[in-house]
mmCIF file of C-alpha atoms in Angstrom:
data_model
loop_
_atom_site.group_PDB
_atom_site.id
_atom_site.type_symbol
_atom_site.label_atom_id
_atom_site.label_comp_id
_atom_site.label_asym_id
_atom_site.label_seq_id
_atom_site.Cartn_x
_atom_site.Cartn_y
_atom_site.Cartn_z
ATOM 1 C CA MET A 1 -128.208 9.129 -40.241
ATOM 2 C CA ASP A 2 -128.169 5.476 -39.200
ATOM 3 C CA ASP A 3 -128.655 2.787 -41.793
ATOM 4 C CA ASP A 4 -131.748 0.630 -41.419
ATOM 5 C CA TYR A 5 -131.379 -3.062 -42.143
ATOM 6 C CA THR A 6 -133.764 -5.935 -41.778
ATOM 7 C CA SER A 7 -131.957 -8.895 -43.303
ATOM 8 C CA VAL A 8 -129.120 -11.220 -42.466
ATOM 9 C CA GLU A 9 -127.215 -10.109 -45.553
ATOM 10 C CA ASP A 10 -127.320 -6.463 -44.434
ATOM 11 C CA TYR A 11 -126.072 -7.398 -41.017
ATOM 12 C CA LEU A 12 -123.172 -9.385 -42.419
ATOM 13 C CA SER A 13 -122.113 -6.666 -44.858
ATOM 14 C CA ASN A 14 -118.989 -4.756 -43.865
ATOM 15 C CA GLU A 15 -120.549 -1.346 -44.285
ATOM 16 C CA VAL A 16 -123.407 -1.968 -41.866
ATOM 17 C CA TYR A 17 -121.250 -3.850 -39.409
ATOM 18 C CA LEU A 18 -118.676 -1.073 -39.243
ATOM 19 C CA THR A 19 -121.405 1.498 -38.796
ATOM 20 C CA HIS A 20 -123.070 -0.210 -35.831
ATOM 21 C CA THR A 21 -120.377 -2.366 -34.274
ATOM 22 C CA ASN A 22 -119.585 0.004 -31.388
ATOM 23 C CA ASP A 23 -123.200 0.468 -30.394
ATOM 24 C CA TYR A 24 -123.834 -3.256 -30.694
ATOM 25 C CA GLU A 25 -120.835 -4.223 -28.558
ATOM 26 C CA ASP A 26 -121.789 -1.662 -25.920
ATOM 27 C CA HIS A 27 -125.307 -3.043 -25.931
ATOM 28 C CA LEU A 28 -124.126 -6.613 -25.394
ATOM 29 C CA SER A 29 -121.684 -5.568 -22.677
ATOM 30 C CA ASN A 30 -124.466 -3.972 -20.668
ATOM 31 C CA THR A 31 -124.999 -6.599 -17.973
ATOM 32 C CA SER A 32 -127.994 -4.784 -16.559
ATOM 33 C CA TYR A 33 -129.927 -4.844 -19.819
ATOM 34 C CA SER A 34 -132.559 -7.139 -18.393
ATOM 35 C CA GLU A 35 -133.009 -4.776 -15.488
ATOM 36 C CA VAL A 36 -133.467 -1.795 -17.815
ATOM 37 C CA ILE A 37 -136.428 -3.494 -19.421
ATOM 38 C CA GLY A 38 -138.048 -3.853 -16.029
ATOM 39 C CA GLN A 39 -139.906 -6.562 -14.193
ATOM 40 C CA ASP A 40 -143.643 -6.600 -14.772
ATOM 41 C CA PRO A 41 -145.528 -8.197 -11.827
ATOM 42 C CA VAL A 42 -147.928 -9.906 -14.223
ATOM 43 C CA GLU A 43 -144.969 -11.292 -16.120
ATOM 44 C CA LEU A 44 -143.393 -12.612 -12.925
ATOM 45 C CA ILE A 45 -146.629 -14.310 -11.876
ATOM 46 C CA PHE A 46 -147.012 -15.837 -15.320
ATOM 47 C CA LEU A 47 -143.455 -17.191 -15.288
ATOM 48 C CA TYR A 48 -143.908 -18.555 -11.769
ATOM 49 C CA VAL A 49 -147.087 -20.409 -12.717
ATOM 50 C CA PHE A 50 -145.537 -21.679 -15.949
ATOM 51 C CA ASN A 51 -142.419 -22.971 -14.204
ATOM 52 C CA THR A 52 -144.378 -24.552 -11.367
ATOM 53 C CA VAL A 53 -147.283 -26.144 -13.210
ATOM 54 C CA ILE A 54 -145.676 -27.108 -16.506
ATOM 55 C CA VAL A 55 -141.883 -27.128 -16.202
ATOM 56 C CA ALA A 56 -141.299 -28.514 -12.703
ATOM 57 C CA SER A 57 -144.283 -30.883 -12.725
ATOM 58 C CA GLY A 58 -143.496 -32.021 -16.252
ATOM 59 C CA ILE A 59 -139.883 -32.807 -15.405
ATOM 60 C CA VAL A 60 -140.944 -34.783 -12.317
ATOM 61 C CA LEU A 61 -143.532 -36.777 -14.284
ATOM 62 C CA ASN A 62 -141.047 -37.557 -17.035
ATOM 63 C CA LEU A 63 -138.436 -38.669 -14.509
ATOM 64 C CA VAL A 64 -141.006 -40.934 -12.842
ATOM 65 C CA LEU A 65 -141.859 -42.422 -16.236
ATOM 66 C CA ILE A 66 -138.173 -42.907 -17.049
ATOM 67 C CA LYS A 67 -137.593 -44.595 -13.697
ATOM 68 C CA GLY A 68 -140.494 -46.979 -14.249
ATOM 69 C CA ILE A 69 -139.454 -47.986 -17.769
ATOM 70 C CA VAL A 70 -135.792 -48.447 -16.849
ATOM 71 C CA GLY A 71 -136.676 -50.388 -13.696
ATOM 72 C CA ALA A 72 -138.963 -52.733 -15.611
ATOM 73 C CA LYS A 73 -136.262 -53.339 -18.250
ATOM 74 C CA SER A 74 -138.887 -52.789 -20.907
ATOM 75 C CA SER A 75 -138.332 -53.243 -24.613
ATOM 76 C CA GLY A 76 -140.127 -52.503 -27.848
ATOM 77 C CA ALA A 77 -142.569 -49.609 -27.818
ATOM 78 C CA LEU A 78 -141.674 -48.539 -24.285
ATOM 79 C CA LEU A 79 -138.108 -47.878 -25.411
ATOM 80 C CA PHE A 80 -139.505 -45.262 -27.787
ATOM 81 C CA VAL A 81 -141.521 -43.838 -24.892
ATOM 82 C CA LEU A 82 -138.308 -43.698 -22.862
ATOM 83 C CA GLN A 83 -136.583 -41.643 -25.558
ATOM 84 C CA ILE A 84 -139.572 -39.291 -25.792
ATOM 85 C CA ALA A 85 -139.526 -38.779 -22.017
ATOM 86 C CA LEU A 86 -135.820 -37.925 -22.128
ATOM 87 C CA VAL A 87 -136.406 -35.401 -24.902
ATOM 88 C CA ASP A 88 -139.365 -33.920 -23.013
ATOM 89 C CA VAL A 89 -137.130 -33.251 -20.002
ATOM 90 C CA LEU A 90 -134.669 -31.442 -22.248
ATOM 91 C CA THR A 91 -137.520 -29.541 -23.911
ATOM 92 C CA LEU A 92 -138.820 -28.237 -20.595
ATOM 93 C CA LEU A 93 -135.333 -27.154 -19.546
ATOM 94 C CA VAL A 94 -135.077 -25.068 -22.724
ATOM 95 C CA SER A 95 -138.552 -23.566 -22.395
ATOM 96 C CA ASN A 96 -137.597 -20.676 -20.100
ATOM 97 C CA TRP A 97 -135.303 -19.152 -22.708
ATOM 98 C CA GLU A 98 -138.156 -18.994 -25.166
ATOM 99 C CA MET A 99 -140.689 -17.708 -22.652
ATOM 100 C CA TYR A 100 -138.442 -14.754 -21.791
ATOM 101 C CA TYR A 101 -137.807 -14.265 -25.499
ATOM 102 C CA LYS A 102 -141.532 -14.046 -26.209
ATOM 103 C CA LEU A 103 -142.441 -11.945 -23.185
ATOM 104 C CA ARG A 104 -139.704 -9.353 -23.679
ATOM 105 C CA GLN A 105 -139.932 -9.399 -27.494
ATOM 106 C CA THR A 106 -136.124 -9.297 -27.546
ATOM 107 C CA TRP A 107 -133.255 -11.607 -26.616
ATOM 108 C CA ILE A 108 -131.880 -10.642 -23.197
ATOM 109 C CA PHE A 109 -129.331 -13.418 -22.675
ATOM 110 C CA SER A 110 -125.761 -13.898 -23.869
ATOM 111 C CA THR A 111 -124.575 -15.223 -27.208
ATOM 112 C CA GLU A 112 -123.716 -18.594 -25.672
ATOM 113 C CA HIS A 113 -127.264 -18.959 -24.409
ATOM 114 C CA CYS A 114 -128.558 -18.068 -27.862
ATOM 115 C CA THR A 115 -126.469 -20.829 -29.405
ATOM 116 C CA LEU A 116 -127.622 -23.396 -26.861
ATOM 117 C CA TYR A 117 -131.257 -22.369 -27.135
ATOM 118 C CA SER A 118 -131.361 -22.460 -30.942
ATOM 119 C CA GLY A 119 -129.581 -25.789 -31.195
ATOM 120 C CA LEU A 120 -131.479 -27.534 -28.409
ATOM 121 C CA GLU A 121 -134.850 -26.204 -29.552
ATOM 122 C CA SER A 122 -134.276 -27.604 -33.028
ATOM 123 C CA PHE A 123 -132.866 -30.860 -31.641
ATOM 124 C CA THR A 124 -135.806 -31.549 -29.330
ATOM 125 C CA SER A 125 -138.445 -30.554 -31.883
ATOM 126 C CA VAL A 126 -137.041 -32.904 -34.518
ATOM 127 C CA ALA A 127 -136.438 -35.750 -32.066
ATOM 128 C CA ILE A 128 -139.960 -35.685 -30.610
ATOM 129 C CA VAL A 129 -141.858 -35.956 -33.875
ATOM 130 C CA TYR A 130 -139.531 -38.558 -35.382
ATOM 131 C CA PHE A 131 -139.641 -40.707 -32.248
ATOM 132 C CA ILE A 132 -143.444 -40.637 -32.400
ATOM 133 C CA VAL A 133 -143.363 -41.603 -36.077
ATOM 134 C CA GLY A 134 -140.869 -44.363 -35.267
ATOM 135 C CA LEU A 135 -143.151 -45.643 -32.508
ATOM 136 C CA ASN A 136 -146.054 -45.701 -34.961
ATOM 137 C CA PHE A 137 -144.057 -47.763 -37.449
ATOM 138 C CA HIS A 138 -142.980 -50.124 -34.674
ATOM 139 C CA SER A 139 -146.530 -50.634 -33.389
ATOM 140 C CA ILE A 140 -147.849 -51.275 -36.895
ATOM 141 C CA SER A 141 -145.030 -53.739 -37.595
ATOM 142 C CA SER A 142 -145.669 -55.534 -34.296
ATOM 143 C CA TYR A 143 -149.343 -55.887 -35.174
ATOM 144 C CA ASN A 144 -148.501 -57.256 -38.627
ATOM 145 C CA LEU A 145 -146.063 -59.717 -37.063
ATOM 146 C CA ALA A 146 -148.713 -60.889 -34.606
ATOM 147 C CA VAL A 147 -151.181 -61.432 -37.451
ATOM 148 C CA ASP A 148 -148.607 -63.396 -39.449
ATOM 149 C CA LEU A 149 -147.803 -65.597 -36.465
ATOM 150 C CA ALA A 150 -151.495 -66.252 -35.879
ATOM 151 C CA LYS A 151 -151.966 -67.218 -39.527
ATOM 152 C CA ASN A 152 -148.924 -69.487 -39.417
ATOM 153 C CA ALA A 153 -150.263 -71.125 -36.280
ATOM 154 C CA LEU A 154 -153.572 -71.851 -38.021
ATOM 155 C CA THR A 155 -151.745 -73.177 -41.071
ATOM 156 C CA THR A 156 -149.611 -75.414 -38.886
ATOM 157 C CA GLN A 157 -152.662 -76.747 -37.084
ATOM 158 C CA ASP A 158 -154.355 -77.516 -40.401
ATOM 159 C CA ALA A 159 -151.223 -79.254 -41.644
ATOM 160 C CA GLU A 160 -150.999 -81.311 -38.464
ATOM 161 C CA SER A 161 -154.674 -82.274 -38.743
ATOM 162 C CA ALA A 162 -154.151 -83.367 -42.328
ATOM 163 C CA THR A 163 -151.093 -85.338 -41.321
ATOM 164 C CA GLU A 164 -152.972 -87.060 -38.515
ATOM 165 C CA SER A 165 -155.685 -88.061 -40.978
ATOM 166 C CA LEU A 166 -153.020 -89.441 -43.248
ATOM 167 C CA THR A 167 -151.601 -91.385 -40.316
ATOM 168 C CA GLU A 168 -154.810 -93.303 -39.890
ATOM 169 C CA GLU A 169 -154.688 -94.393 -43.508
ATOM 170 C CA ASN A 170 -150.960 -95.039 -43.791
ATOM 171 C CA SER A 171 -148.190 -96.137 -41.481
ATOM 172 C CA TYR A 172 -147.663 -94.534 -38.074
ATOM 173 C CA GLU A 173 -143.891 -94.082 -38.426
ATOM 174 C CA VAL A 174 -143.981 -91.958 -41.589
ATOM 175 C CA ALA A 175 -146.612 -89.647 -40.138
ATOM 176 C CA THR A 176 -144.632 -89.226 -36.926
ATOM 177 C CA ASP A 177 -141.520 -88.143 -38.837
ATOM 178 C CA THR A 178 -143.538 -85.631 -40.865
ATOM 179 C CA ILE A 179 -145.114 -84.084 -37.767
ATOM 180 C CA SER A 180 -141.738 -83.772 -36.034
ATOM 181 C CA GLN A 181 -140.231 -81.980 -39.009
ATOM 182 C CA LYS A 182 -143.118 -79.521 -39.272
ATOM 183 C CA ARG A 183 -143.072 -78.737 -35.562
ATOM 184 C CA SER A 184 -139.344 -78.090 -35.495
ATOM 185 C CA LEU A 185 -139.611 -75.668 -38.409
ATOM 186 C CA THR A 186 -142.521 -73.825 -36.804
ATOM 187 C CA ILE A 187 -140.735 -73.330 -33.487
ATOM 188 C CA ASP A 188 -137.609 -72.024 -35.201
ATOM 189 C CA TYR A 189 -139.632 -69.553 -37.271
ATOM 190 C CA ARG A 190 -141.441 -68.178 -34.255
ATOM 191 C CA TYR A 191 -138.226 -67.775 -32.296
ATOM 192 C CA LYS A 192 -136.708 -65.579 -34.978
ATOM 193 C CA LYS A 193 -139.799 -63.453 -35.595
ATOM 194 C CA ARG A 194 -141.204 -62.823 -32.146
ATOM 195 C CA ARG A 195 -140.015 -59.201 -31.815
ATOM 196 C CA ILE A 196 -139.281 -56.083 -33.856
ATOM 197 C CA CYS A 197 -135.842 -54.546 -33.347
ATOM 198 C CA VAL A 198 -135.928 -50.916 -32.157
ATOM 199 C CA ARG A 199 -132.257 -50.096 -31.647
ATOM 200 C CA PHE A 200 -131.517 -49.026 -35.194
ATOM 201 C CA PRO A 201 -134.616 -46.770 -35.549
ATOM 202 C CA ILE A 202 -133.822 -45.103 -32.222
ATOM 203 C CA LEU A 203 -130.208 -44.445 -33.188
ATOM 204 C CA LEU A 204 -131.363 -43.169 -36.579
ATOM 205 C CA VAL A 205 -133.703 -40.628 -34.971
ATOM 206 C CA TRP A 206 -130.945 -39.355 -32.682
ATOM 207 C CA PHE A 207 -128.704 -38.971 -35.730
ATOM 208 C CA ILE A 208 -131.353 -37.059 -37.709
ATOM 209 C CA ALA A 209 -132.039 -34.709 -34.800
ATOM 210 C CA ALA A 210 -128.338 -34.045 -34.251
ATOM 211 C CA SER A 211 -127.722 -33.450 -37.957
ATOM 212 C CA GLU A 212 -130.626 -31.014 -38.273
ATOM 213 C CA SER A 213 -129.612 -28.996 -35.207
ATOM 214 C CA LEU A 214 -125.869 -28.898 -35.962
ATOM 215 C CA PRO A 215 -126.031 -25.740 -38.154
ATOM 216 C CA LEU A 216 -127.787 -23.888 -35.343
ATOM 217 C CA PHE A 217 -125.169 -24.961 -32.824
ATOM 218 C CA LEU A 218 -122.520 -23.628 -35.201
ATOM 219 C CA PHE A 219 -124.053 -20.466 -36.658
ATOM 220 C CA ALA A 220 -126.750 -19.210 -34.264
ATOM 221 C CA ASP A 221 -125.976 -15.740 -32.964
ATOM 222 C CA ILE A 222 -127.562 -12.511 -31.752
ATOM 223 C CA THR A 223 -128.588 -9.856 -34.253
ATOM 224 C CA ALA A 224 -129.512 -6.343 -33.108
ATOM 225 C CA ILE A 225 -132.030 -4.419 -35.203
ATOM 226 C CA THR A 226 -133.169 -0.863 -34.533
ATOM 227 C CA PRO A 227 -136.949 -0.470 -34.903
ATOM 228 C CA THR A 228 -137.949 1.770 -37.803
ATOM 229 C CA SER A 229 -141.178 2.922 -36.142
ATOM 230 C CA GLY A 230 -139.582 5.576 -33.983
ATOM 231 C CA ALA A 231 -136.301 7.226 -33.071
ATOM 232 C CA GLY A 232 -134.562 6.743 -29.756
ATOM 233 C CA GLN A 233 -135.867 3.212 -29.190
ATOM 234 C CA GLN A 234 -133.688 0.436 -27.871
ATOM 235 C CA PRO A 235 -132.548 -1.943 -30.644
ATOM 236 C CA LYS A 236 -134.223 -5.330 -30.513
ATOM 237 C CA GLN A 237 -132.045 -8.398 -30.316
ATOM 238 C CA TYR A 238 -132.956 -11.554 -32.193
ATOM 239 C CA CYS A 239 -131.488 -14.995 -31.671
ATOM 240 C CA THR A 240 -131.231 -16.428 -35.157
ATOM 241 C CA GLU A 241 -129.026 -18.362 -37.538
ATOM 242 C CA LEU A 242 -126.656 -16.253 -39.613
ATOM 243 C CA THR A 243 -125.847 -17.435 -43.133
ATOM 244 C CA SER A 244 -123.082 -15.940 -45.233
ATOM 245 C CA SER A 245 -124.946 -15.836 -48.549
ATOM 246 C CA MET A 246 -128.393 -16.142 -50.071
ATOM 247 C CA VAL A 247 -127.467 -19.524 -51.540
ATOM 248 C CA ASN A 248 -126.615 -20.913 -48.110
ATOM 249 C CA HIS A 249 -129.792 -19.405 -46.732
ATOM 250 C CA ASN A 250 -131.923 -21.093 -49.401
ATOM 251 C CA ILE A 251 -130.242 -24.437 -48.783
ATOM 252 C CA VAL A 252 -130.792 -24.226 -45.030
ATOM 253 C CA SER A 253 -134.408 -23.122 -45.472
ATOM 254 C CA PHE A 254 -135.117 -25.973 -47.876
ATOM 255 C CA MET A 255 -133.625 -28.536 -45.488
ATOM 256 C CA VAL A 256 -135.596 -27.161 -42.552
ATOM 257 C CA ILE A 257 -138.894 -27.166 -44.452
ATOM 258 C CA VAL A 258 -138.388 -30.715 -45.742
ATOM 259 C CA ILE A 259 -136.913 -32.364 -42.633
ATOM 260 C CA ARG A 260 -138.806 -30.503 -39.911
ATOM 261 C CA ILE A 261 -142.176 -29.909 -41.578
ATOM 262 C CA ILE A 262 -143.041 -31.905 -44.706
ATOM 263 C CA LEU A 263 -141.584 -35.344 -43.947
ATOM 264 C CA PRO A 264 -142.705 -35.651 -40.304
ATOM 265 C CA THR A 265 -146.174 -34.268 -41.023
ATOM 266 C CA VAL A 266 -146.848 -36.665 -43.895
ATOM 267 C CA ALA A 267 -145.375 -39.621 -42.002
ATOM 268 C CA LEU A 268 -147.326 -38.758 -38.856
ATOM 269 C CA VAL A 269 -150.662 -38.563 -40.674
ATOM 270 C CA ILE A 270 -150.134 -41.808 -42.601
ATOM 271 C CA THR A 271 -148.915 -43.822 -39.622
ATOM 272 C CA LEU A 272 -151.643 -42.438 -37.354
ATOM 273 C CA ILE A 273 -154.345 -43.573 -39.780
ATOM 274 C CA GLN A 274 -152.728 -46.995 -40.042
ATOM 275 C CA ALA A 275 -152.409 -47.299 -36.256
ATOM 276 C CA VAL A 276 -156.089 -46.466 -35.752
ATOM 277 C CA ILE A 277 -157.118 -49.056 -38.356
ATOM 278 C CA LYS A 278 -154.891 -51.731 -36.819
ATOM 279 C CA PHE A 279 -156.152 -50.963 -33.327
ATOM 280 C CA TYR A 280 -159.820 -51.400 -34.236
ATOM 281 C CA ARG A 281 -159.068 -54.545 -36.209
ATOM 282 C CA GLY A 282 -157.136 -55.905 -33.248
ATOM 283 C CA LYS A 283 -160.188 -55.775 -30.991
ATOM 284 C CA HIS A 284 -161.341 -59.045 -32.572
ATOM 285 C CA PHE A 285 -157.875 -60.560 -32.629
ATOM 286 C CA THR A 286 -156.108 -62.647 -29.980
ATOM 287 C CA GLN A 287 -152.416 -61.873 -29.688
ATOM 288 C CA PRO A 288 -150.155 -64.936 -30.047
ATOM 289 C CA ASP A 289 -148.088 -65.896 -27.025
ATOM 290 C CA GLU A 290 -144.894 -65.678 -29.078
ATOM 291 C CA ILE A 291 -145.095 -61.853 -29.215
ATOM 292 C CA GLU A 292 -143.191 -60.475 -26.231
ATOM 293 C CA GLU A 293 -144.839 -57.033 -26.008
ATOM 294 C CA ASN A 294 -148.437 -55.929 -25.668
ATOM 295 C CA VAL A 295 -149.407 -54.976 -29.218
ATOM 296 C CA ALA A 296 -152.730 -53.399 -28.250
ATOM 297 C CA PHE A 297 -151.045 -51.180 -25.660
ATOM 298 C CA SER A 298 -148.382 -50.152 -28.180
ATOM 299 C CA LEU A 299 -151.066 -49.066 -30.625
ATOM 300 C CA LYS A 300 -152.866 -47.131 -27.884
ATOM 301 C CA VAL A 301 -149.697 -45.257 -26.955
ATOM 302 C CA SER A 302 -148.946 -44.559 -30.613
ATOM 303 C CA ILE A 303 -152.393 -43.113 -31.222
ATOM 304 C CA PHE A 304 -152.268 -40.963 -28.092
ATOM 305 C CA LEU A 305 -148.789 -39.577 -28.773
ATOM 306 C CA SER A 306 -149.658 -38.826 -32.390
ATOM 307 C CA LEU A 307 -152.846 -37.015 -31.415
ATOM 308 C CA SER A 308 -151.074 -35.115 -28.641
ATOM 309 C CA TYR A 309 -148.455 -33.894 -31.095
ATOM 310 C CA ALA A 310 -151.124 -32.909 -33.608
ATOM 311 C CA ILE A 311 -153.055 -30.966 -30.961
ATOM 312 C CA PHE A 312 -150.208 -29.289 -29.095
ATOM 313 C CA SER A 313 -147.261 -28.990 -31.465
ATOM 314 C CA ILE A 314 -148.307 -29.174 -35.116
ATOM 315 C CA GLN A 315 -149.248 -25.497 -34.910
ATOM 316 C CA ARG A 316 -145.615 -24.708 -34.132
ATOM 317 C CA LEU A 317 -144.418 -26.225 -37.397
ATOM 318 C CA PHE A 318 -146.762 -24.208 -39.590
ATOM 319 C CA GLY A 319 -147.354 -21.154 -37.408
ATOM 320 C CA SER A 320 -143.764 -20.497 -36.391
ATOM 321 C CA VAL A 321 -141.085 -22.548 -38.160
ATOM 322 C CA LEU A 322 -142.602 -22.341 -41.644
ATOM 323 C CA GLN A 323 -143.412 -18.639 -41.334
ATOM 324 C CA GLU A 324 -139.872 -17.875 -40.174
ATOM 325 C CA MET A 325 -138.504 -19.641 -43.243
ATOM 326 C CA LEU A 326 -140.886 -17.926 -45.654
ATOM 327 C CA LEU A 327 -140.255 -14.437 -44.273
ATOM 328 C CA GLN A 328 -136.478 -14.715 -44.380
ATOM 329 C CA PRO A 329 -134.005 -13.155 -45.136
ATOM 330 C CA ASN A 330 -135.884 -10.691 -42.913
ATOM 331 C CA ILE A 331 -135.193 -11.506 -39.273
ATOM 332 C CA VAL A 332 -138.440 -12.150 -37.422
ATOM 333 C CA PRO A 333 -139.369 -13.563 -33.989
ATOM 334 C CA LYS A 334 -141.212 -16.815 -33.460
ATOM 335 C CA TYR A 335 -144.870 -16.819 -34.501
ATOM 336 C CA PRO A 336 -144.275 -13.720 -36.635
ATOM 337 C CA VAL A 337 -147.780 -13.568 -38.130
ATOM 338 C CA PHE A 338 -149.527 -13.618 -34.740
ATOM 339 C CA SER A 339 -149.927 -11.005 -32.044
ATOM 340 C CA PRO A 340 -147.661 -11.260 -28.965
ATOM 341 C CA PHE A 341 -150.502 -12.611 -26.817
ATOM 342 C CA VAL A 342 -151.413 -15.324 -29.326
ATOM 343 C CA GLY A 343 -147.736 -16.166 -29.790
ATOM 344 C CA ILE A 344 -147.232 -16.642 -26.052
ATOM 345 C CA SER A 345 -150.397 -18.746 -25.830
ATOM 346 C CA LEU A 346 -149.227 -21.016 -28.647
ATOM 347 C CA THR A 347 -145.800 -21.302 -27.022
ATOM 348 C CA VAL A 348 -147.372 -22.407 -23.734
ATOM 349 C CA LEU A 349 -149.561 -24.862 -25.645
ATOM 350 C CA HIS A 350 -146.492 -26.366 -27.286
ATOM 351 C CA TYR A 351 -144.585 -26.868 -24.037
ATOM 352 C CA SER A 352 -147.679 -28.181 -22.255
ATOM 353 C CA ALA A 353 -147.371 -31.334 -24.343
ATOM 354 C CA SER A 354 -144.214 -32.281 -22.425
ATOM 355 C CA PHE A 355 -146.316 -32.222 -19.247
ATOM 356 C CA ILE A 356 -149.406 -33.968 -20.656
ATOM 357 C CA ARG A 357 -147.565 -36.847 -22.357
ATOM 358 C CA PRO A 358 -145.949 -38.464 -19.289
ATOM 359 C CA LEU A 359 -149.045 -37.890 -17.160
ATOM 360 C CA VAL A 360 -151.360 -39.743 -19.545
ATOM 361 C CA ILE A 361 -148.864 -42.534 -20.263
ATOM 362 C CA ILE A 362 -148.384 -43.191 -16.541
ATOM 363 C CA VAL A 363 -152.160 -43.414 -16.138
ATOM 364 C CA MET A 364 -152.369 -45.786 -19.106
ATOM 365 C CA CYS A 365 -149.660 -48.009 -17.638
ATOM 366 C CA LYS A 366 -151.509 -48.215 -14.315
ATOM 367 C CA GLN A 367 -154.766 -49.359 -15.916
ATOM 368 C CA LYS A 368 -155.238 -53.078 -15.304
ATOM 369 C CA ASN A 369 -156.790 -53.811 -18.687
ATOM 370 C CA ASN A 370 -153.557 -52.745 -20.418
ATOM 371 C CA ASN A 371 -151.540 -55.458 -18.616
ATOM 372 C CA VAL A 372 -148.371 -53.373 -18.288
ATOM 373 C CA ASP A 373 -146.060 -54.467 -15.482
ATOM 374 C CA ILE A 374 -144.331 -51.207 -14.546
ATOM 375 C CA ILE A 375 -143.818 -49.901 -11.003
ATOM 376 C CA PHE A 376 -143.434 -46.129 -10.735
ATOM 377 C CA THR A 377 -143.082 -45.875 -6.945
ATOM 378 C CA CYS A 378 -140.399 -47.140 -4.591
ATOM 379 C CA HIS A 379 -141.429 -50.055 -2.392
ATOM 380 C CA THR A 380 -139.604 -50.881 0.842
ATOM 381 C CA ARG A 381 -139.138 -54.497 1.774
ATOM 382 C CA SER A 382 -140.317 -55.415 5.249
ATOM 383 C CA GLY A 383 -140.416 -58.630 7.201
ATOM 384 C CA GLN A 384 -137.778 -60.356 5.054
ATOM 385 C CA ASP A 385 -134.835 -59.857 7.395
ATOM 386 C CA GLY A 386 -136.595 -61.246 10.469
ATOM 387 C CA THR A 387 -137.234 -57.867 12.078
ATOM 388 C CA ASP A 388 -140.642 -56.410 12.878
#
């Protein structure tokens, strides 16, 4: 009688492994396993529509957005948008693995594909939310800098007015020296504080995403489990991370819950509220000329990206990632507490964000009231070489 096991520890134990190793190796060596499952016409139509409407169109839109930002040599908030577009392209490339995984309810690809899928899925999920949070912090800081510069400008004007009044009462030479000193200090201050650096936050986000996904790149593997509901059924394969002990499992679960769920969710909510407040306050505020980027546009993009993540992807953190952590050491598929249909729908909703984000941002950049100088199409020069 075969031994039933439903946990990572059972799979890693020598007794279970020796009992099932031959069947498992034969199962993995069967190159026609995907053909045995069969091709459902409805499934093929669904995958075709998904790849055409969301994956292909989303990749094209993100590449157009990347081309426009790189061509305009943008800085500040648009550099965060550039990173998000790059991650969205990678996210859409990974999406087909998960769609097959959800539709077939078993992993049908090789171990190498499992490793790549697990690592890249974690990498892109972490990078997206932290880049959005970083953009929110940058937009809020840019707004605060603009307000400080405006206040300093008013203070300088008041000081100059007071000095001019003093000039009328006292000597002209002393007042002239005082005004020159104040103006030189003001110009130097504005030169140093006219932008917010984004290089370090961007590098930090890439580092966090790589660190969080590294265990999956190292330890993700395929686990075959025979269903207990009936005899003679094909064992289901799960692409999951294998840990050698319960202590390691608890450590990994704690890190995932904190880094992928708690911290980004709290930071996203707080920064979104702050961005909304700053944006509405900024409607009655004139941006100083010393600020190099459009603060109002940065806040708009921050609010949109935060809301898009909350609508399309926050359900993945609590409906899939958190549930997988809570139900372990039992090996479960994604969206374990939902039916297969609901799980597929939520998966499509999650990946739709990578199509919606570039589309809306391109539209926002083309709006004249946003004053964003980005060209997304290629223009040919004519009439400059003397030919008609």
